XYZ file of C-alpha atoms in Angstrom:
674
model
C -0.050 -0.024 -0.045
C 1.551 3.425 -1.369
C -0.903 5.570 -0.245
C -3.799 6.831 2.435
C -6.418 4.052 1.754
C -9.608 6.969 2.825
C -11.957 8.184 0.455
C -12.015 11.490 2.408
C -9.690 13.646 5.476
C -10.446 11.880 8.842
C -11.248 14.152 10.751
C -12.066 12.988 14.184
C -11.026 10.837 17.365
C -11.495 8.955 20.213
C -14.996 8.103 21.557
C -16.644 6.531 23.490
C -20.318 6.446 24.061
C -20.751 3.541 26.080
C -19.795 5.285 29.324
C -23.258 8.205 28.739
C -26.273 7.404 27.905
C -28.220 7.199 25.461
C -29.616 10.368 25.006
C -26.413 12.057 25.133
C -25.465 10.267 22.054
C -27.559 12.734 20.466
C -26.600 15.498 21.423
C -22.985 14.594 20.641
C -23.846 14.139 17.053
C -25.003 17.110 16.406
C -21.944 18.439 18.331
C -19.741 16.538 16.712
C -21.642 17.292 13.124
C -21.792 20.925 13.711
C -18.089 20.851 13.814
C -17.232 18.933 10.480
C -16.370 15.552 12.407
C -16.481 12.723 9.802
C -14.654 9.545 12.429
C -14.477 8.412 15.785
C -12.615 5.845 17.130
C -14.996 3.422 19.561
C -14.668 0.413 21.214
C -10.322 0.961 22.598
C -11.176 0.046 25.727
C -15.268 -2.816 25.878
C -13.492 -6.048 26.257
C -15.050 -6.462 29.597
C -18.448 -5.183 27.869
C -18.197 -7.378 25.038
C -17.520 -10.309 27.074
C -18.771 -10.557 30.034
C -17.672 -13.952 30.964
C -16.144 -17.063 29.981
C -18.256 -17.732 26.647
C -20.986 -15.026 26.711
C -20.757 -12.059 24.356
C -22.639 -9.402 24.426
C -22.840 -6.838 21.155
C -25.698 -5.265 21.635
C -24.688 -1.648 23.606
C -21.182 -1.874 20.589
C -24.338 -2.694 17.574
C -26.137 0.327 19.187
C -22.990 3.021 19.387
C -22.098 1.661 14.854
C -26.146 2.031 13.742
C -26.381 5.895 15.991
C -22.521 7.270 13.600
C -23.400 5.546 10.632
C -26.828 7.294 10.617
C -25.746 10.150 11.289
C -22.160 9.415 8.478
C -19.454 8.540 10.527
C -16.776 6.508 9.008
C -15.687 4.440 11.829
C -11.948 3.235 13.026
C -13.396 0.392 14.873
C -11.015 -1.294 18.026
C -10.481 -4.990 19.121
C -11.021 -3.824 22.148
C -7.749 -5.817 23.482
C -5.880 -3.369 25.613
C -6.957 -4.299 29.448
C -8.036 -7.322 29.928
C -11.487 -8.101 32.177
C -11.904 -8.999 35.541
C -13.318 -12.019 34.953
C -10.215 -13.453 32.778
C -7.259 -12.492 35.137
C -9.744 -13.987 37.646
C -9.650 -17.224 36.655
C -6.066 -17.470 34.803
C -4.253 -15.387 36.479
C -0.652 -16.331 33.948
C -2.608 -13.619 31.844
C -1.019 -10.831 33.861
C 2.047 -9.751 33.807
C 5.064 -10.673 36.260
C 7.276 -6.813 36.317
C 10.580 -6.301 36.496
C 11.242 -6.599 40.235
C 9.578 -10.020 39.972
C 6.163 -9.637 40.906
C 3.376 -10.938 39.759
C 0.536 -8.829 39.192
C -3.190 -9.917 40.330
C -5.988 -7.718 38.070
C -5.797 -3.814 37.177
C -3.988 -1.036 34.787
C -4.462 -1.975 30.338
C -1.355 -2.932 28.678
C -1.490 -5.793 31.824
C -1.869 -8.626 29.695
C 1.602 -11.217 29.162
C 2.751 -12.004 26.062
C 3.036 -15.162 26.085
C 0.318 -16.497 27.630
C -1.202 -19.154 25.201
C -4.465 -17.990 27.589
C -4.640 -14.426 26.339
C -3.387 -14.971 23.221
C -6.447 -17.218 22.654
C -8.994 -15.102 23.727
C -7.645 -12.008 22.696
C -7.658 -13.265 18.334
C -11.504 -15.473 18.712
C -12.372 -11.995 19.907
C -11.234 -9.308 17.574
C -12.158 -12.253 15.148
C -15.920 -12.517 16.116
C -15.609 -8.419 16.012
C -14.713 -8.986 12.569
C -17.226 -11.099 11.926
C -19.693 -9.009 12.276
C -18.988 -5.349 11.376
C -16.106 -6.399 9.161
C -18.225 -5.855 6.434
C -19.711 -2.682 6.933
C -18.693 0.006 4.368
C -18.318 3.155 6.908
C -16.014 0.616 9.108
C -12.855 2.286 7.329
C -9.344 0.740 9.179
C -9.165 -2.031 12.157
C -7.409 -0.508 15.350
C -5.593 -3.533 16.820
C -5.684 -2.988 20.685
C -4.008 0.271 22.110
C -0.410 1.687 22.249
C 1.355 -1.685 22.705
C 4.379 -1.680 25.282
C 5.921 -2.367 29.012
C 7.881 -5.942 29.396
C 6.604 -9.235 31.544
C 8.932 -11.613 33.066
C 6.984 -14.212 33.502
C 7.507 -17.543 33.855
C 5.939 -18.444 30.351
C 7.867 -15.325 28.850
C 11.512 -17.314 30.212
C 10.452 -20.185 28.278
C 9.570 -18.476 25.098
C 12.461 -16.859 25.653
C 14.376 -19.250 25.322
C 12.789 -20.745 22.329
C 13.264 -17.520 20.867
C 17.386 -17.935 21.353
C 16.512 -22.209 19.991
C 15.799 -20.335 17.165
C 18.613 -17.478 16.194
C 21.549 -19.588 18.257
C 21.011 -23.208 17.511
C 23.713 -23.592 20.178
C 24.482 -22.541 23.678
C 28.143 -22.660 21.853
C 27.097 -19.919 19.498
C 24.869 -18.014 22.292
C 27.699 -17.694 25.033
C 29.879 -16.725 22.006
C 27.903 -13.932 21.437
C 27.150 -12.906 24.715
C 30.399 -12.860 25.944
C 29.587 -15.967 28.721
C 33.009 -15.858 29.664
C 32.465 -12.379 31.657
C 31.167 -13.234 35.604
C 31.431 -16.564 34.814
C 28.115 -16.226 33.100
C 28.306 -19.646 31.003
C 25.563 -21.877 29.222
C 25.939 -25.436 30.086
C 21.376 -25.781 29.241
C 19.241 -24.031 27.489
C 16.524 -24.020 31.476
C 19.815 -21.921 32.456
C 18.608 -19.215 31.491
C 16.274 -17.190 33.223
C 15.075 -13.130 31.834
C 16.713 -10.404 32.849
C 15.655 -8.716 35.583
C 16.110 -6.994 39.364
C 16.540 -10.723 40.315
C 18.613 -11.848 38.124
C 20.702 -9.717 35.170
C 19.258 -6.593 35.956
C 21.018 -3.123 36.853
C 18.559 -1.268 37.323
C 16.107 -1.052 33.545
C 18.620 1.153 32.614
C 21.861 -1.558 32.457
C 22.307 -4.593 32.735
C 25.236 -7.732 33.100
C 25.332 -8.695 29.500
C 24.186 -6.283 27.595
C 23.789 -9.050 24.007
C 21.266 -10.429 26.613
C 19.857 -6.778 27.403
C 19.679 -6.778 23.312
C 17.988 -10.391 22.788
C 15.212 -10.176 25.324
C 14.492 -6.651 23.838
C 13.795 -8.287 20.493
C 12.002 -11.061 22.842
C 9.754 -8.598 24.281
C 8.930 -6.383 20.589
C 8.948 -10.246 19.133
C 6.101 -11.371 21.816
C 4.051 -7.813 21.231
C 4.176 -8.128 17.424
C 3.007 -11.721 16.937
C 0.185 -10.908 19.699
C -1.307 -8.418 16.941
C -0.372 -10.231 14.228
C -2.713 -13.414 15.937
C -5.559 -10.529 15.516
C -4.590 -9.303 12.359
C -5.168 -13.107 11.615
C -8.583 -13.853 12.841
C -9.333 -10.547 11.042
C -8.568 -11.542 7.808
C -10.985 -14.523 7.969
C -13.918 -12.503 7.511
C -12.850 -8.681 5.900
C -9.851 -9.473 3.864
C -9.770 -5.428 2.987
C -9.865 -2.682 5.266
C -6.824 -1.360 6.647
C -4.462 -1.881 9.671
C -2.778 -0.535 12.082
C -2.471 0.097 16.174
C -1.556 3.282 17.009
C 2.119 3.275 17.501
C 3.834 6.135 20.193
C 6.907 8.114 18.264
C 10.828 6.694 20.029
C 8.530 4.854 22.036
C 11.770 2.816 23.202
C 10.716 0.259 24.647
C 9.433 -1.517 20.770
C 11.284 -1.680 17.118
C 8.749 0.121 14.988
C 9.937 -0.448 11.884
C 10.004 -4.261 12.600
C 6.011 -3.747 13.009
C 5.725 -1.746 10.909
C 6.005 -3.883 7.682
C 2.557 -6.052 9.570
C 0.676 -2.761 9.469
C -1.167 -1.392 6.884
C -0.898 2.265 7.942
C 0.916 3.663 10.427
C -0.941 5.455 12.602
C 0.458 7.413 15.748
C -0.469 9.540 18.728
C 1.270 12.549 19.834
C 1.332 14.396 22.891
C 4.659 16.676 23.745
C 5.131 17.960 26.434
C 4.709 21.716 26.738
C 7.743 22.883 26.117
C 8.341 20.360 23.638
C 11.178 21.648 20.839
C 8.535 22.225 17.326
C 11.565 20.387 15.666
C 10.824 17.070 18.253
C 7.514 16.963 17.399
C 8.010 17.497 13.163
C 11.027 14.700 14.212
C 8.415 12.406 15.510
C 6.398 12.843 12.376
C 8.825 12.077 10.144
C 9.775 9.187 12.157
C 6.375 7.278 11.306
C 6.285 8.533 8.115
C 9.830 6.488 7.832
C 8.464 3.413 8.841
C 6.909 2.587 6.079
C 9.379 4.304 3.571
C 7.793 7.900 3.150
C 3.937 6.499 3.076
C 0.618 9.160 4.360
C -0.277 8.234 7.749
C -2.834 8.813 10.525
C -2.161 11.243 13.645
C -4.275 8.773 14.834
C -4.607 10.921 18.943
C -3.561 14.214 20.065
C -5.392 16.286 22.341
C -7.156 19.562 21.705
C -6.087 21.302 25.114
C -4.346 19.033 27.622
C -3.012 16.004 28.538
C -3.950 14.597 32.271
C -0.436 12.427 32.438
C 2.337 14.996 32.473
C 3.962 16.760 35.391
C 2.628 20.204 33.577
C -0.225 20.064 31.983
C -0.666 23.680 30.812
C -3.806 24.153 27.839
C -2.578 24.723 24.326
C -2.530 28.733 23.264
C -4.997 29.092 21.080
C -5.012 28.249 17.249
C -1.678 26.353 18.398
C -5.080 22.612 17.564
C -5.128 23.965 14.118
C -0.399 25.030 13.854
C 0.083 21.681 15.633
C -2.814 19.761 13.095
C -1.406 21.504 10.161
C 2.169 20.512 11.241
C 1.370 17.038 11.493
C -0.272 17.339 7.769
C 3.396 19.037 6.392
C 5.354 15.908 7.366
C 2.991 13.280 6.231
C -0.536 12.931 8.467
C -3.610 12.543 5.646
C -6.024 11.627 9.072
C -6.383 14.769 12.332
C -7.586 12.438 15.156
C -7.943 13.722 18.732
C -8.175 11.351 21.721
C -11.386 12.892 23.018
C -13.844 13.332 21.883
C -15.997 13.663 25.046
C -14.860 14.423 28.330
C -15.128 11.236 30.460
C -16.816 11.688 34.024
C -14.776 9.689 35.950
C -11.525 6.776 35.893
C -8.285 7.955 35.483
C -8.559 10.265 32.219
C -11.566 12.467 33.610
C -9.334 15.838 33.325
C -7.393 14.957 29.794
C -9.667 17.191 27.683
C -11.871 16.835 24.748
C -13.674 18.168 21.984
C -17.194 18.016 24.203
C -14.778 19.236 27.672
C -17.213 18.714 31.297
C -18.857 22.075 30.147
C -21.397 19.870 28.076
C -21.100 23.138 25.910
C -21.567 23.552 22.679
C -19.511 27.317 22.172
C -16.620 25.998 24.218
C -13.471 27.858 22.686
C -11.866 24.272 21.603
C -15.219 23.763 20.650
C -15.245 26.630 17.912
C -11.701 26.216 17.325
C -12.432 22.441 16.167
C -14.948 23.657 13.774
C -12.980 26.694 12.378
C -10.422 23.441 11.729
C -13.271 21.353 10.390
C -15.077 23.942 7.726
C -10.836 24.429 6.909
C -10.519 20.812 6.233
C -13.773 20.025 4.277
C -13.683 22.405 2.159
C -9.893 21.084 0.665
C -11.433 18.200 0.618
C -9.483 15.394 -0.142
C -6.408 17.696 -1.485
C -4.261 17.447 0.992
C -3.665 13.138 0.895
C -1.296 11.403 -0.366
C 1.438 13.694 -1.129
C 5.159 12.535 -0.831
C 8.217 14.137 0.957
C 11.271 14.663 -1.384
C 14.202 14.662 1.642
C 17.727 15.743 0.506
C 18.866 14.375 4.093
C 18.194 10.367 5.615
C 18.867 10.351 9.168
C 18.825 6.509 10.416
C 17.247 5.771 13.213
C 17.148 2.805 14.591
C 16.041 0.618 17.565
C 19.335 -1.868 18.073
C 21.273 0.910 17.725
C 18.906 2.893 21.103
C 19.073 0.016 23.250
C 22.542 -0.874 22.645
C 23.766 3.313 23.054
C 21.749 3.477 26.521
C 22.634 -0.330 28.540
C 26.802 0.777 27.530
C 27.671 1.443 31.219
C 29.587 4.268 29.629
C 31.147 6.732 28.960
C 27.943 9.011 29.852
C 24.455 9.510 31.790
C 23.780 12.182 29.902
C 24.471 10.685 26.371
C 20.198 9.544 25.408
C 19.928 8.552 21.582
C 16.899 10.304 21.090
C 18.379 13.490 22.500
C 21.413 13.248 20.303
C 19.547 12.456 17.087
C 17.219 15.810 17.147
C 20.220 17.780 17.865
C 21.446 17.528 14.501
C 17.322 16.627 13.314
C 16.997 19.965 15.106
C 19.646 22.117 12.991
C 18.294 20.884 9.605
C 14.952 21.264 10.727
C 15.644 25.355 11.711
C 16.965 25.382 8.080
C 13.864 23.657 6.416
C 15.544 20.860 4.775
C 13.067 18.556 4.702
C 15.154 14.284 6.932
C 14.291 11.209 5.677
C 14.133 8.529 9.259
C 15.720 5.498 7.234
C 16.323 2.206 8.917
C 19.699 0.575 9.056
C 19.061 -1.498 5.865
C 18.642 0.328 3.091
C 21.354 -0.855 0.174
C 23.590 1.493 -1.274
C 21.643 2.276 -4.113
C 18.609 3.307 -1.691
C 20.652 5.345 0.569
C 22.367 7.007 -3.173
C 18.945 8.498 -2.968
C 19.423 11.370 -0.269
C 22.682 13.610 -0.379
C 23.774 13.840 3.273
C 22.784 10.968 5.475
C 23.503 11.358 9.109
C 23.950 8.774 11.179
C 24.774 10.126 14.675
C 25.726 7.688 18.155
C 24.935 4.506 14.970
C 27.370 2.575 18.097
C 26.385 -1.052 16.716
C 27.124 -2.444 13.076
C 25.207 -4.357 11.555
C 25.979 -6.846 9.096
C 25.811 -4.718 5.315
C 25.563 -1.741 7.458
C 29.145 -0.885 6.907
C 30.005 -1.976 3.186
C 26.519 -0.369 1.977
C 27.230 3.255 3.192
C 31.078 2.648 2.044
C 29.673 1.781 -1.315
C 27.011 5.008 -1.360
C 30.208 7.983 0.072
C 31.850 6.183 -2.911
C 29.209 6.338 -4.897
C 29.724 10.372 -4.299
C 27.584 10.678 -0.782
C 28.233 12.698 2.249
C 28.295 10.684 5.285
C 28.590 12.409 8.770
C 28.271 10.038 11.947
C 29.792 11.405 15.463
C 31.352 9.823 18.529
C 29.797 6.627 19.928
C 29.783 4.775 16.149
C 31.098 2.444 15.133
C 31.885 0.879 18.366
C 29.695 -2.370 18.471
C 28.705 -5.443 15.838
C 25.693 -7.259 16.451
C 26.282 -8.706 19.370
C 27.209 -5.766 21.165
C 30.110 -6.786 21.323
C 32.834 -3.927 20.784
C 34.203 -4.453 17.225
C 38.532 -4.317 17.736
C 41.150 -1.524 15.680
C 40.202 1.461 17.644
C 37.068 3.344 17.302
C 35.077 4.455 14.764
C 35.537 0.167 13.969
C 34.514 -0.303 10.652
C 33.829 2.986 9.512
C 37.918 3.979 10.790
C 38.776 3.676 6.484
C 36.484 5.183 5.203
C 36.320 9.004 8.090
C 39.474 8.836 8.054
C 40.481 9.091 11.778
C 41.055 7.035 14.862
C 39.397 7.428 18.487
C 41.788 6.674 21.310
C 40.345 7.586 24.326
C 36.487 9.548 24.915
C 36.579 11.990 27.844
C 33.090 12.218 29.567
C 33.113 15.505 30.670
C 31.842 16.752 33.904
C 28.257 18.052 33.998
C 27.786 21.718 32.591
C 30.874 21.472 31.014
C 32.200 21.863 28.096
C 35.411 22.418 26.427
C 36.018 24.977 23.253
C 35.897 23.752 20.161
C 37.460 26.131 16.800
C 35.048 25.162 13.831
C 36.969 27.156 11.462
C 36.093 30.858 12.123
C 33.075 29.900 14.573
C 34.109 29.713 18.222
C 32.018 26.794 19.954
C 32.185 24.224 22.519
C 31.502 19.926 22.680
C 29.979 18.879 26.094
C 28.809 15.190 27.218
C 31.492 14.091 25.430
C 35.536 14.102 23.828
C 36.860 12.502 21.905
C 40.689 12.163 21.654
C 41.643 11.840 17.727
C 44.322 10.742 14.766
C 44.325 12.672 11.690
C 45.178 8.777 9.440
C 43.764 10.483 6.127
C 40.815 12.950 6.950
C 41.351 16.739 6.965
C 40.536 18.607 10.448
C 37.994 21.118 10.255
C 37.626 21.973 14.194
C 39.903 21.457 17.013
C 39.861 21.401 20.623
C 40.275 24.328 22.094
C 41.401 24.752 26.931
C 44.701 23.672 27.815
C 43.649 19.917 28.567
C 45.931 17.131 26.784
C 43.293 16.716 23.759
C 43.229 20.466 22.864
C 44.810 21.095 19.174
C 43.782 17.590 18.265
C 41.145 17.103 15.752
C 36.931 17.702 17.169
C 34.968 17.675 13.717
C 36.945 16.004 10.618
C 35.799 15.303 6.691
C 37.484 12.783 4.497
C 37.358 12.041 1.210
C 36.561 8.394 -0.200
C 35.855 7.369 -3.772
C 33.540 10.505 -5.132
C 31.596 12.170 -1.485
C 32.243 13.228 1.821
C 32.843 11.159 5.149
C 32.975 13.894 8.571
C 33.654 12.642 11.855
C 32.457 14.687 14.499
C 34.235 14.096 17.925
C 31.789 15.927 20.475
C 29.011 17.428 21.469
C 29.146 20.192 19.149
C 26.717 22.828 20.174
C 24.210 24.782 18.590
C 26.581 26.757 16.811
C 28.424 24.569 15.986
C 26.083 22.099 14.093
C 24.955 24.997 12.380
C 28.509 25.546 11.100
C 27.816 21.860 9.992
C 25.568 22.229 8.285
C 25.814 25.913 6.081
C 28.815 24.059 5.610
C 27.032 20.804 3.900
C 24.399 23.950 2.691
C 27.381 25.053 0.395
C 29.240 21.368 -0.804
C 25.528 19.667 -1.258
C 23.768 23.146 -2.687
C 21.173 21.477 -0.424
C 18.000 23.579 -1.586
C 16.815 24.548 2.636
C 14.019 28.285 3.194
C 14.867 31.478 6.070
C 12.386 32.317 8.082
C 12.330 32.497 11.588
C 12.915 31.211 15.014
C 9.526 29.572 14.990
C 8.281 29.491 11.375
C 8.645 26.185 9.207
C 8.408 25.113 5.699
C 8.333 22.295 4.748
C 6.865 20.897 0.803
C 5.012 17.801 -0.098
C 5.073 16.884 -3.460
C 1.173 14.882 -5.595
C 1.110 12.367 -8.353
C -1.358 15.389 -9.978
C 1.605 17.199 -10.838
C 1.171 20.038 -8.036
C 2.984 20.407 -5.125
C 1.598 21.976 -1.225
C 3.937 24.123 0.531
C 3.070 24.416 4.388
C 4.081 27.413 6.125
C 3.643 26.598 9.690
C 4.029 29.753 12.562
C 5.219 27.390 15.793
C 4.774 30.132 18.302
C 2.689 32.715 20.207
C 3.816 36.023 18.534
C 3.319 37.196 15.373
C 5.935 36.334 12.911
C 7.202 38.109 9.419
C 8.528 36.043 6.343
C 9.759 36.751 3.166
C 7.972 34.428 0.660
C 8.994 36.911 -2.568
C 9.958 33.478 -4.204
C 6.104 31.759 -3.976
C 4.463 35.472 -4.254
C 1.731 34.988 -6.809
C 0.169 32.094 -5.886
C -3.008 30.753 -4.773
C -3.380 29.527 -1.298
C -4.620 26.462 -0.293
C -5.115 27.197 3.624
C -4.820 31.795 3.955
C -6.137 34.774 2.437
C -5.799 34.867 -1.828
C -2.740 34.820 -3.709
C 0.483 34.841 -1.657
C 2.408 38.183 -0.888
C 6.275 39.391 -1.466
C 6.347 39.325 2.532
C 3.693 37.178 4.087
C 2.638 38.401 8.572
C 1.696 34.773 10.223
C -1.049 35.144 13.329
C -0.128 33.646 16.564
C 0.132 30.078 16.084
C -0.003 31.134 12.082
C -0.990 28.690 8.772
C -0.111 29.070 5.164
C -0.790 26.090 2.209
C 0.614 27.523 -0.754
C -0.078 25.913 -3.942
C 1.940 25.489 -6.778
C 1.335 23.963 -9.482
């Protein structure tokens, strides 16, 4: 599937009418229709209602909900309800609940509470999904299946231990191969029987949630748990497909969520969907990066913005309300980066439970003229007017940035050199520098061939600590063919089992980058090392590699009076027809700006200058037109030089574009170019 499967732009969100008397439903339909919503995601957490006992199913309430939505012309995203167990299932079959990292077996409660390897859970979850598909899969307005909800969390029970051992046997074949991969001579960890292997939790090899005695074991445990949860999705998917062979299937992902390898998961999804909940202080660039990651999971295919809040969250430390216009701006930012739906959690605010203070379209005020209602109506009018014009666009990025969950896990399992070295933060720094220049970035996996990498002028791979088979070879060929490659400290260090590649850092990139990093200094908190980058005085933090040139040219050197003052902090090496850059320290914003400016000149990267809070993103369409999305992500008016678009019509905006455009706080302009 290469495009969005929907016939219209979906505008709606999570709806839980089962929590309300039926007379309320009619009021909801009137309000939601008035704000031009056309979609509802239902049945997300209704398992206990649908199946009150082991052999009894009751679809009467869901039938009524579906009938009501159908009568009022709503598209339905139908969830399978398996994200939270019913009490009877956990009580009758205690094995279905999880055992946590501390070794405590859970009783009934919460959500995301099922052991993924429990045969009982897998049986009943798949059976429910099949019954739902049999009953509703033929309906024309059921436009997407939503399996479970926000998968996550690990289980450390005996069932998972047994399943882990089976998974390991399939991967390694012999204990000798496993012992070699896990480096088990360390701390007398050699295994002589498969039954000796237990999950790495607080009672065994875990060292807190972030570290482990054998990091190779830890990586395999994360891979296994990700696969085990994915099998739950595959079980339900297969059950649905017995009755409904065509309706697209998804589950809502969570951006840069650590626990699951989303590139593997995306292969099982017909369309990616995700839930975007930035904090009040999350930079717009970081939100954009997460959108781009979700778009990248299926090679640039448009995605669904399954959830965002229209006003405020309830579960963060400080749940600020979105300012007037901010909901619209964030919605258009999502569309600009590849979203072909705008959906919210939730449509009506609940009266009880832990989410009762989570924002909604219809709030506790129960009034049809709140600020949120008015803003939703205005956005709905725009989306309805535009119709399908914004759907199925592609973003043609000049830069590819590698995002990889094995590397995520490897870097953060690393005991050293610094607790401040966090995977997503390191990538965000580089992404933000390109974002500032409005240079589009694709988030890409590690398994692309040299030819696939060749579509990008620049490949950026910060902290690529773990090198899987074939990755170094593809990158070498990409650079040899004329590409530009950028990597950093903490790259090229480990093999796929998380064992160090001998011969000095950056391991297999040493010849490519023309540099050898001998040591890595960890800088104390709130300290920096001076870096002279050409004519620019910048600084580095967190780590500083002590490096020796082996054919590369030094572009920046450390200052100060430490023993490595004068050694290279940034270097570039000519390799074949291309260039490989190596960055030895965590450059500050000025240093990264200097690097990107050099790349703009060297590679002729198309860029566009805007005020700091304004972004420009372009989607291209098969019909031959392009849409330029100009979004003010800040609370102050901003004036943008738009002379290069002067005279073009606006899809969203007030008439043709002028030489200069003033965007109101959180203002949006969508420019159409044929």
